[in-house]
């Protein structure tokens, strides 16, 4: 990837850390938009899928928009997170396991709730984490299209 980079750092409750070098599209004090092309298939998203990542320090979720190599919408995924930090060269957050996938046709599917329950039973999810998950799911499931519109407003005008 040529040009400036910003590192996305995803911390997991078990201590694992994943990082990706992304292209910054817009980075402000408390929010950012980045672009990343998938080098390999990830779940239902094929190799070459363009990912736009939207991050807000004051929200309990991140949003990923998946576009085909031709630019067609493939879907969205909202990850429930906490401890989001946005800097000019780095975005970091703690992943709280639960994700919501919204297909291009609008079908909504909550993923990994069972995994979150197992993590809670092992003491990996604190009460504040459980509250954040519940709050995020309430916001996301009430009207995901509002979140998509909020994200659209962050995209730089070309």
XYZ file of C-alpha atoms in Angstrom:
158
model
C 0.000 0.000 0.000
C 1.499 3.319 -1.068
C 0.927 6.600 0.710
C 0.254 7.301 4.379
C -0.735 4.479 6.694
C -2.641 4.158 9.911
C -2.437 1.065 12.070
C -5.646 -0.597 13.261
C -4.990 -2.439 16.529
C -7.622 -4.887 17.779
C -7.060 -6.158 21.309
C -8.870 -9.304 22.437
C -9.982 -10.163 25.972
C -7.596 -13.143 26.030
C -4.602 -10.861 25.406
C -4.192 -11.492 21.676
C -3.550 -8.455 19.491
C -4.223 -8.163 15.758
C -2.936 -5.285 13.634
C -3.592 -4.099 10.089
C -1.963 -1.340 8.069
C -4.773 0.714 6.571
C -5.112 3.775 4.382
C -6.467 6.748 6.345
C -9.357 8.476 4.570
C -10.344 10.815 7.400
C -8.857 11.101 10.886
C -10.232 13.626 13.373
C -9.872 14.011 17.128
C -12.360 11.304 18.084
C -13.245 9.478 14.860
C -11.632 7.955 11.805
C -12.372 6.291 8.490
C -9.866 3.900 6.960
C -9.682 1.686 3.875
C -8.276 -1.846 3.667
C -8.393 -4.459 0.908
C -8.768 -8.049 2.136
C -5.704 -10.053 1.025
C -7.580 -13.348 1.515
C -11.129 -14.573 2.083
C -12.434 -13.631 5.534
C -15.653 -15.443 6.409
C -18.189 -14.571 3.730
C -16.114 -11.700 2.311
C -14.013 -12.746 -0.729
C -10.377 -11.898 -1.369
C -10.058 -8.389 -2.835
C -13.053 -7.041 -0.919
C -12.610 -3.363 -0.107
C -13.287 -2.643 3.551
C -14.119 0.784 4.899
C -13.679 0.944 8.672
C -15.448 3.600 10.749
C -14.301 4.244 14.328
C -15.688 6.557 17.003
C -14.149 7.056 20.453
C -17.549 7.772 22.035
C -19.438 4.772 20.620
C -19.498 1.154 21.747
C -19.180 -0.217 18.222
C -17.045 0.024 15.085
C -18.548 -0.280 11.621
C -17.067 -2.086 8.640
C -18.556 -1.684 5.170
C -17.611 -4.379 2.652
C -17.545 -3.562 -1.066
C -16.853 -5.894 -3.993
C -13.839 -5.137 -6.201
C -16.409 -3.495 -8.537
C -17.700 -1.267 -5.713
C -20.994 -3.073 -5.042
C -22.142 -3.237 -1.414
C -21.652 -6.724 0.027
C -22.751 -5.880 3.559
C -21.802 -4.355 6.909
C -20.437 -5.664 10.172
C -20.653 -3.800 13.463
C -18.250 -4.976 16.158
C -19.063 -4.265 19.799
C -15.984 -2.614 21.319
C -14.721 -0.462 24.162
C -11.609 1.599 24.926
C -11.515 3.077 21.417
C -8.589 5.415 20.843
C -8.107 7.401 17.620
C -4.741 8.984 16.839
C -3.279 10.200 13.547
C -1.224 7.023 13.048
C -3.132 4.472 15.144
C -6.644 3.281 16.004
C -6.884 0.930 18.954
C -9.794 -0.775 20.694
C -10.788 -3.718 22.863
C -13.083 -6.166 21.063
C -16.061 -7.357 23.133
C -16.684 -10.473 21.009
C -20.241 -9.784 19.774
C -20.742 -8.636 16.171
C -23.788 -7.729 14.110
C -23.746 -8.504 10.374
C -26.157 -6.663 8.095
C -26.413 -8.094 4.580
C -26.680 -5.929 1.484
C -30.417 -6.740 1.480
C -30.833 -5.602 5.101
C -30.976 -8.966 6.877
C -29.554 -8.596 10.403
C -27.703 -11.362 12.243
C -26.121 -11.143 15.714
C -22.974 -13.269 15.973
C -20.966 -14.740 18.854
C -23.434 -14.181 21.707
C -22.705 -17.731 22.928
C -18.980 -16.999 22.863
C -19.592 -13.853 24.931
C -21.591 -15.858 27.487
C -18.698 -18.333 27.787
C -16.225 -15.473 28.228
C -18.461 -13.951 30.910
C -18.644 -17.273 32.755
C -14.816 -17.393 32.736
C -14.624 -13.851 34.120
C -13.139 -12.366 30.935
C -16.073 -9.988 30.460
C -16.543 -7.562 33.334
C -19.984 -6.165 34.268
C -19.121 -2.920 32.428
C -18.358 -4.965 29.306
C -21.697 -6.763 29.545
C -23.480 -3.416 29.887
C -21.582 -2.075 26.859
C -22.635 -5.124 24.807
C -26.279 -4.728 25.797
C -26.254 -0.999 25.078
C -24.485 -1.414 21.726
C -26.879 -4.139 20.601
C -29.851 -1.964 21.555
C -28.512 0.930 19.492
C -27.456 -1.184 16.514
C -30.586 -3.305 16.289
C -32.946 -0.340 16.736
C -31.850 1.258 13.437
C -28.616 0.135 11.749
C -29.384 2.366 8.739
C -28.985 5.438 10.974
C -25.476 4.261 11.818
C -24.738 3.759 8.114
C -25.907 7.334 7.412
C -23.678 8.631 10.238
C -20.781 6.777 8.625
C -21.570 8.206 5.178
C -21.265 11.712 6.652
C -17.657 10.913 7.671
C -16.557 9.948 4.152
C -14.407 12.577 2.463
C -16.113 14.255 -0.492
C -14.246 13.549 -3.729
